[in-house]
CSV table of C-alpha atoms in Angstrom, one decimal:
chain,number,residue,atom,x,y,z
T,1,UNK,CA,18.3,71.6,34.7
T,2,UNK,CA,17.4,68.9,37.0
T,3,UNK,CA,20.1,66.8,35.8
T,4,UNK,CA,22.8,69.8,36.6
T,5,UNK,CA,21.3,70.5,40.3
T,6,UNK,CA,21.9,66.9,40.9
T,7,UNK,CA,25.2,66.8,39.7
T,8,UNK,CA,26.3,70.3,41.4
T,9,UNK,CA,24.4,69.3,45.0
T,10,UNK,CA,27.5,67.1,46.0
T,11,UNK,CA,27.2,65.0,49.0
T,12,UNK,CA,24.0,64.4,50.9
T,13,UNK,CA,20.2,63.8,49.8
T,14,UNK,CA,19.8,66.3,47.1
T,15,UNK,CA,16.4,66.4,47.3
T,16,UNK,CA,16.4,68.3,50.4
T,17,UNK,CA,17.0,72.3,50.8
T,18,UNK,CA,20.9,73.1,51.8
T,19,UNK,CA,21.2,76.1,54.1
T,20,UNK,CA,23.5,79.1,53.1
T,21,UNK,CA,24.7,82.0,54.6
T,22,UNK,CA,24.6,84.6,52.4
T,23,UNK,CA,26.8,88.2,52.2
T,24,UNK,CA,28.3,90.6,49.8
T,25,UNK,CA,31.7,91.4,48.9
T,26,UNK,CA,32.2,94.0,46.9
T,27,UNK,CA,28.5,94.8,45.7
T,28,UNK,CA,28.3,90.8,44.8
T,29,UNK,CA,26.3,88.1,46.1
T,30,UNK,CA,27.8,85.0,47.8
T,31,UNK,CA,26.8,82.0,49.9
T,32,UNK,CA,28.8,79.2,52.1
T,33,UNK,CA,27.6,76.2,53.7
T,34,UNK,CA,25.6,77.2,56.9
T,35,UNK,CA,27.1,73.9,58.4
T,36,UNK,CA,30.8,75.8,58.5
T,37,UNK,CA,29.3,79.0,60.1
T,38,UNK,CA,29.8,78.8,64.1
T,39,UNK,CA,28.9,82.3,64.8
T,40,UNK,CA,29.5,85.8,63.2
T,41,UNK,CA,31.1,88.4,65.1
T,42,UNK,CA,31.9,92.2,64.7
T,43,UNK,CA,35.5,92.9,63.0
T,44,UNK,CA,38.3,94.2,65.3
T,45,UNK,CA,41.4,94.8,64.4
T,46,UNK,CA,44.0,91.1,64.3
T,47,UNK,CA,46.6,90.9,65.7
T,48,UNK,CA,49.5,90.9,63.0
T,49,UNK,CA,51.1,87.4,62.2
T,50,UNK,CA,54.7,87.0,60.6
T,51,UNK,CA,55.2,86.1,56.8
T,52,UNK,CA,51.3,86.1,56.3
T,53,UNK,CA,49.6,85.7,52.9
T,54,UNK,CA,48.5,89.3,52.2
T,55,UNK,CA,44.6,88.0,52.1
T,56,UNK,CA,45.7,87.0,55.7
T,57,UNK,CA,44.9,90.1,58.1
T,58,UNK,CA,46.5,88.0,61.4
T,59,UNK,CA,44.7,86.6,63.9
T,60,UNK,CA,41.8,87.3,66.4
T,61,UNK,CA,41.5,85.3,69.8
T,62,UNK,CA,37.9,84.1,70.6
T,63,UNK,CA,37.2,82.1,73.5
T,64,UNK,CA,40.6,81.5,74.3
T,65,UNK,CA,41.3,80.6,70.7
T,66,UNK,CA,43.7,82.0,68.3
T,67,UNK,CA,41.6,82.1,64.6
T,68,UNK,CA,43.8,83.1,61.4
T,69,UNK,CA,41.2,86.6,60.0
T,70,UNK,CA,40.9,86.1,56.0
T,71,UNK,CA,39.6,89.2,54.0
T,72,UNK,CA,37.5,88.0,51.2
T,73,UNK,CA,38.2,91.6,49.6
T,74,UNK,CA,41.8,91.0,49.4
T,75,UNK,CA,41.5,87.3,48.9
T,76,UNK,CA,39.8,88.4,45.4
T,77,UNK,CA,42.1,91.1,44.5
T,78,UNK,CA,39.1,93.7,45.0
T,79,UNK,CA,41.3,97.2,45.3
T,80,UNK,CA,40.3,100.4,47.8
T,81,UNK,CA,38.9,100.0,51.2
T,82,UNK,CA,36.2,97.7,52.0
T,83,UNK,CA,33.3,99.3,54.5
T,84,UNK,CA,34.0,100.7,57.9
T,85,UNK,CA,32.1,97.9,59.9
T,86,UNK,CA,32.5,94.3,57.7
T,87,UNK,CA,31.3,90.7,59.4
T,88,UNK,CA,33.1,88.2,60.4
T,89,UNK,CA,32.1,84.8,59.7
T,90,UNK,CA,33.7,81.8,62.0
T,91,UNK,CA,34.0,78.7,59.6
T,92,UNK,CA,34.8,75.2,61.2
T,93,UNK,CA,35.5,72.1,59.5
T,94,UNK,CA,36.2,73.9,56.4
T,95,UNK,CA,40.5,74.3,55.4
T,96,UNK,CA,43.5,73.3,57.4
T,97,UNK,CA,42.6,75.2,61.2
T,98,UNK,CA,39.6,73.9,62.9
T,99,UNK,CA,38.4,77.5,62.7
T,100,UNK,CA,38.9,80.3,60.3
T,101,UNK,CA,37.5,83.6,60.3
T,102,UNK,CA,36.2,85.0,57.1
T,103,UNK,CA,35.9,89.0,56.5
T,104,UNK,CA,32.9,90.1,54.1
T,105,UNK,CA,30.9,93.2,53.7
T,106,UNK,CA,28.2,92.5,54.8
T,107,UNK,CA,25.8,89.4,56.1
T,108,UNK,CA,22.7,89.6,54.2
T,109,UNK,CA,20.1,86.3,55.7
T,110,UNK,CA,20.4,83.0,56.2
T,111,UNK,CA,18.6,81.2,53.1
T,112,UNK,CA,17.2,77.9,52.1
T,113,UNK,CA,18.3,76.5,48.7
T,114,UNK,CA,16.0,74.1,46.8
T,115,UNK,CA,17.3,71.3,45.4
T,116,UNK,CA,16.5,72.4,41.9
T,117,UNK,CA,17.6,76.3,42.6
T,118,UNK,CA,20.9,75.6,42.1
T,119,UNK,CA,23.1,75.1,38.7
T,120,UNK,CA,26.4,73.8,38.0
T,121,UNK,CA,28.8,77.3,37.7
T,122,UNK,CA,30.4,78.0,34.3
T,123,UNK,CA,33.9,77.6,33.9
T,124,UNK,CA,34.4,81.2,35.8
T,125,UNK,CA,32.3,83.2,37.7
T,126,UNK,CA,33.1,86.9,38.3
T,127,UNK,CA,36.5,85.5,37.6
T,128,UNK,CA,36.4,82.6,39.9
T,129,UNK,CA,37.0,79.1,39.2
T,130,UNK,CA,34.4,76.4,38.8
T,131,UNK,CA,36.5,74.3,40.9
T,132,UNK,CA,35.9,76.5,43.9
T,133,UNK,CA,32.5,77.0,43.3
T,134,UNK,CA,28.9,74.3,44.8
T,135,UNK,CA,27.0,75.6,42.2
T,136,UNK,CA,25.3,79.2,41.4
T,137,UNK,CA,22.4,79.6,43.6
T,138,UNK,CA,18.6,81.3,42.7
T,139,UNK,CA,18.1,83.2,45.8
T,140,UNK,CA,15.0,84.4,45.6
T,141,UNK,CA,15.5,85.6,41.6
T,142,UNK,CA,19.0,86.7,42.9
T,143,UNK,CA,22.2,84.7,41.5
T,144,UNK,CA,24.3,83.7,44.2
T,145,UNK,CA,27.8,81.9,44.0
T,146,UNK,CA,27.4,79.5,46.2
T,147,UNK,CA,31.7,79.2,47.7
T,148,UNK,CA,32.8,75.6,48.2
T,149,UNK,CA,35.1,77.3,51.3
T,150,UNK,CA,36.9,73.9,51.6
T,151,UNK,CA,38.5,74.6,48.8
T,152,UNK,CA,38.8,78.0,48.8
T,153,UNK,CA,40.9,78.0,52.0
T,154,UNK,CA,42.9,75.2,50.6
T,155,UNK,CA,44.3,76.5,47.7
T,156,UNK,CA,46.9,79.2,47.3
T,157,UNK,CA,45.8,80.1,43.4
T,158,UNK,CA,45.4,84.0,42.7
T,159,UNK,CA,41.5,84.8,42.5
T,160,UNK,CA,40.8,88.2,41.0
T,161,UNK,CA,37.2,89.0,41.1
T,162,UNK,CA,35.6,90.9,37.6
T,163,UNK,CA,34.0,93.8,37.8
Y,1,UNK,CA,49.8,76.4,88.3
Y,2,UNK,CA,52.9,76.7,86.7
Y,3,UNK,CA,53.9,80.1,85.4
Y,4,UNK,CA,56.7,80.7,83.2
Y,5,UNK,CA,58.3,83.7,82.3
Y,6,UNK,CA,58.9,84.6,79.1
Y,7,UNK,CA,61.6,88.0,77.9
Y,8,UNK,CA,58.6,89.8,75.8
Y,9,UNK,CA,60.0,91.7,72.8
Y,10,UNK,CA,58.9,93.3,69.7
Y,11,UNK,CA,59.7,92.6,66.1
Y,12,UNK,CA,58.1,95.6,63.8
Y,13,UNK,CA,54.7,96.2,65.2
Y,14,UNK,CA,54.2,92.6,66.2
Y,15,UNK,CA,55.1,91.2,70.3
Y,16,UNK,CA,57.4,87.8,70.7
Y,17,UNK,CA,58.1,86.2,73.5
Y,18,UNK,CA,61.0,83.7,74.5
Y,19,UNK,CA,61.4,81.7,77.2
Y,20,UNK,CA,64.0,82.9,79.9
Y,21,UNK,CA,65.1,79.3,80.7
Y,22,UNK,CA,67.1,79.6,77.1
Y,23,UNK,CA,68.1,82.8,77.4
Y,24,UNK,CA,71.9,84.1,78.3
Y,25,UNK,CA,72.2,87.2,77.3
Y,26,UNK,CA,71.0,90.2,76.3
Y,27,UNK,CA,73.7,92.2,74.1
Y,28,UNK,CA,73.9,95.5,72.2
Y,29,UNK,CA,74.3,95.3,68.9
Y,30,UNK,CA,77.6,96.9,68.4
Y,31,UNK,CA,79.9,94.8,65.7
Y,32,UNK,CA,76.5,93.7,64.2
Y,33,UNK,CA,75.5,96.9,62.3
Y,34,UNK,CA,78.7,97.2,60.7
Y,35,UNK,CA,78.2,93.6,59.0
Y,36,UNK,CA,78.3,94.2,55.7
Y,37,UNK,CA,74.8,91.6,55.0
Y,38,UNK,CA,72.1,91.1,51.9
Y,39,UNK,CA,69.1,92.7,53.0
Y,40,UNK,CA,67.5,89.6,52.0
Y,41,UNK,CA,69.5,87.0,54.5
Y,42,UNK,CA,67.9,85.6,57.4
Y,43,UNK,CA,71.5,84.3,58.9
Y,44,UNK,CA,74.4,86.0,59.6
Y,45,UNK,CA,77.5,86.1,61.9
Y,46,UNK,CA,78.0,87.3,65.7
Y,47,UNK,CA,81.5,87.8,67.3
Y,48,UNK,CA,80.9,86.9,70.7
Y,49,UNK,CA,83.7,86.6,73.0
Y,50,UNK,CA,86.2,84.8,70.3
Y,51,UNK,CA,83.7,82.8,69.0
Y,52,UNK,CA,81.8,83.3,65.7
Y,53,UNK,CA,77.7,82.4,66.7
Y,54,UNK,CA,75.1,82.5,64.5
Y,55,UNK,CA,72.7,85.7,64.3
Y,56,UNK,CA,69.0,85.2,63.4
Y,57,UNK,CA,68.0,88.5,62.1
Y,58,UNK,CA,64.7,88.3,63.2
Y,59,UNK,CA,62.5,90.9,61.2
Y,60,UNK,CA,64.2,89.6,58.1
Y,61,UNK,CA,62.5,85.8,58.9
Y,62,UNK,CA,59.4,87.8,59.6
Y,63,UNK,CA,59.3,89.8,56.7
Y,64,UNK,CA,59.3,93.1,58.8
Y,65,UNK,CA,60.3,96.7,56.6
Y,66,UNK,CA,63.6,98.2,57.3
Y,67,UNK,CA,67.1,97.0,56.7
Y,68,UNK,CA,68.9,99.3,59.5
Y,69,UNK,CA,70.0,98.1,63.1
Y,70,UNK,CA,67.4,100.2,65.3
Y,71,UNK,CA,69.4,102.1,68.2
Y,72,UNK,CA,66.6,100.2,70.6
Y,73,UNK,CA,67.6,97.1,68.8
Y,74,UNK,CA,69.3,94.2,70.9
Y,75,UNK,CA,70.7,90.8,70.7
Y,76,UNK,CA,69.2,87.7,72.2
Y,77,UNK,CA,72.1,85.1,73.2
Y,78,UNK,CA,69.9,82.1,73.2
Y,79,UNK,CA,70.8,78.6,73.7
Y,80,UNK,CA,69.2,76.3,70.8
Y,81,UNK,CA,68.8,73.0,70.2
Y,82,UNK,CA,72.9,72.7,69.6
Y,83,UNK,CA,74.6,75.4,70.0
Y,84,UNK,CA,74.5,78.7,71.1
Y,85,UNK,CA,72.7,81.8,68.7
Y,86,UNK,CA,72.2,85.2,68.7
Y,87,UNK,CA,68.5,86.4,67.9
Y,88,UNK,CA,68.3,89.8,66.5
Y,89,UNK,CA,65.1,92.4,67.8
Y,90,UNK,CA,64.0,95.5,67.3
Y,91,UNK,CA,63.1,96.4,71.3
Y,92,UNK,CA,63.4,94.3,74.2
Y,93,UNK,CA,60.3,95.3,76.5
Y,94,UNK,CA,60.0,93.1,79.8
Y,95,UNK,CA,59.6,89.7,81.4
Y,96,UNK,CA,56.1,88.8,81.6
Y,97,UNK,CA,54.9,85.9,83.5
Y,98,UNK,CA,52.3,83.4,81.5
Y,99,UNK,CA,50.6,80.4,81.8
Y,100,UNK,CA,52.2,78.1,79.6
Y,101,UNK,CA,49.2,76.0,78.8
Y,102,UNK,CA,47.4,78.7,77.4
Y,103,UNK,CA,49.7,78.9,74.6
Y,104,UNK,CA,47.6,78.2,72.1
Y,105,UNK,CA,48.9,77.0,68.3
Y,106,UNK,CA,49.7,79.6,65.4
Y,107,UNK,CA,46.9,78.8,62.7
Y,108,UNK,CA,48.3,77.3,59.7
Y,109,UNK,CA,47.1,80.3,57.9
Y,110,UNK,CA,48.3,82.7,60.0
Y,111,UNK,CA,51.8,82.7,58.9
Y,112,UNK,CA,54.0,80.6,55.9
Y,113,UNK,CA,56.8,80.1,57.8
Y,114,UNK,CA,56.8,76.5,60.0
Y,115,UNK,CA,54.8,76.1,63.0
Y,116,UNK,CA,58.0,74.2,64.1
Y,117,UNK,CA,59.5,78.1,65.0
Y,118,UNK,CA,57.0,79.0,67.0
Y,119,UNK,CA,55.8,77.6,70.5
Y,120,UNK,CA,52.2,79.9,69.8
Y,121,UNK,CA,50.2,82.5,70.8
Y,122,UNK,CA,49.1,83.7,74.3
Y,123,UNK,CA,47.2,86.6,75.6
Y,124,UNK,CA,48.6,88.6,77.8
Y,125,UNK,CA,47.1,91.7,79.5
Y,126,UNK,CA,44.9,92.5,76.8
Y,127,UNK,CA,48.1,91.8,74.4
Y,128,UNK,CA,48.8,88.7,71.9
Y,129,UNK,CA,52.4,87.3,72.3
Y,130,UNK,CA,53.7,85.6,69.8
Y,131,UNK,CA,56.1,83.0,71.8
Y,132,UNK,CA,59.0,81.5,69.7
Y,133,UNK,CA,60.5,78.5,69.9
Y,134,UNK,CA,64.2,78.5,70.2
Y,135,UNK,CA,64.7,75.1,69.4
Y,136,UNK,CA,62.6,74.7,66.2
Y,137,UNK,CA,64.7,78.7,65.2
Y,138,UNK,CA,68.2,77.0,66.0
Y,139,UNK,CA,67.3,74.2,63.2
Y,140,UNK,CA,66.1,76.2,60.6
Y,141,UNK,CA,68.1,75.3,57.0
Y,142,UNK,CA,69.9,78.8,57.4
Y,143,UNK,CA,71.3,78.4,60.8
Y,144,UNK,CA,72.3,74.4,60.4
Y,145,UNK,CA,74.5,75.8,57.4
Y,146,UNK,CA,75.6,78.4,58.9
Y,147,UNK,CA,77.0,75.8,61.7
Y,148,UNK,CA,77.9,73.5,59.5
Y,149,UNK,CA,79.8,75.6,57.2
């Protein structure tokens, strides 16, 4: 085990806890970096962009910048409506705009993850690709996936999310 | 500081803006409805005063529903980076006066199409304009054949 939370830590001293934001999307448990989160704001409704990737919703301006709105829901194929009032999560240094904003159900905390509370992910999880995955995170006795967001907002592959 | 005005028009639900520095003439589209075109094709022809232009069709580039000329609809006459073009919208609205250095870039995932066709985005009394570039439009792959050929 110790062997597989060095290998999945990836940069930096492994031996120290990485802070993750964690949220749900549809009923599931996920984490990013809590380097990439700026700031979380409320959803309000983007501002339609041309030829947009459907996971694209537009864009929203914040402090006089324009930030391209992904919806995690849509981004994993998850069909019906998502809740009335999601999060949004602002992500820098993470994909090809200095800023993204990422649309999830719901924020949960903020969470410290051991060095040995995290595993190297199986080839999928929920459907998701190893690839696009730090690791799968014990969050409290909770299973987190744990997004490498880099890659996830880099890469154009077709993600659907298992029930 | 230096305002610009920009001829603010809409393209399905979504505002563009243009610069009026390019701009020659805003046309009816009469002679464009009856073109017999593939839904499908960005490019097509404009009889303007003897001359055959180019005619951008606007919400077919943006990937905007509906394959009919709208009776609000008009055409730009826009000077590109060679040669004169029409640009096809649904509803020309107003010119609106901006600040040009608050046009901010389009996020690369906002949109797949180049950020070469459009100048940005700027706010605009509480609205978001999406301001084109006439320049990067006239050189698009479509339009250079169309010239060309």
């Amino acid at each position: 085990l110790a062997a597989q939370a060095q290998r999945s830590a990836g940069s930096g001293d492994a031996r120290k806890p990485e802070q993750v934001v964690l949220f749900q999307v549809a009923g599931k448990p996920f984490a990013v970096d809590l380097k990439h989160v700026e700031r979380i704001i409320d959803y309000r409704e983007p501002t339609e962009t041309p030829r947009r990737p459907p996971h694209i919703e537009g864009v929203v301006e914040d402090r006089g910048r324009f930030v391209a709105v992904m919806n995690l829901r849509k981004r994993f194929g998850v069909a019906g409506p998502g809740p009335a009032h999601p999060a949004v999560l602002l992500l820098r240094g993470a994909g090809p705009d200095p800023i993204v904003g990422l649309v999830v159900d719901q924020v949960m905390r903020v969470f410290a993850v051991p060095p040995d509370g995290v595993l190297s992910p199986p080839p999928r999880v929920f459907g998701i690709r190893a690839e696009l995955i730090r690791g799968v995170a014990n969050a409290g006795g909770r299973a987190v996936v744990w997004l490498d967001v880099a890659k996830l907002l880099s890469t154009t592959e077709v993600i659907t999310l298992l029930a | 500081v230096a305002r610009e005005q920009v001829l603010v028009f809409r393209v399905g639900s979504a505002l563009y803006g243009i610069g009026i520095g390019s701009m020659w003439e805003v046309l009816s589209p009469e002679g464009v409805s009856s073109l017999p075109t593939p839904p499908h094709q960005v490019c097509t022809a404009l009889a303007y005063r003897g001359t055959r232009l180019p005619l951008v069709r606007l919400g077919v580039l943006f990937g905007t529903p509906g394959d009919r000329v709208l009776p609000s609809a008009r055409v730009l006459l826009t000077q590109g980076a060679r040669h004169l073009m029409g640009l096809l919208v649904d509803e020309v609205l107003e010119v609106a006066e901006i600040d040009p250095q608050r046009i901010m870039p389009m996020p690369a995932l906002a949109s797949v199409l180049g950020a070469g066709l459009f100048r940005g985005l700027v706010s605009c009394d509480g609205r978001v304009i999406i301001v084109i570039d006439e320049a990067g439009l006239s050189a698009m792959p479509e339009v250079a054949r169309f010239v060309e050929g």
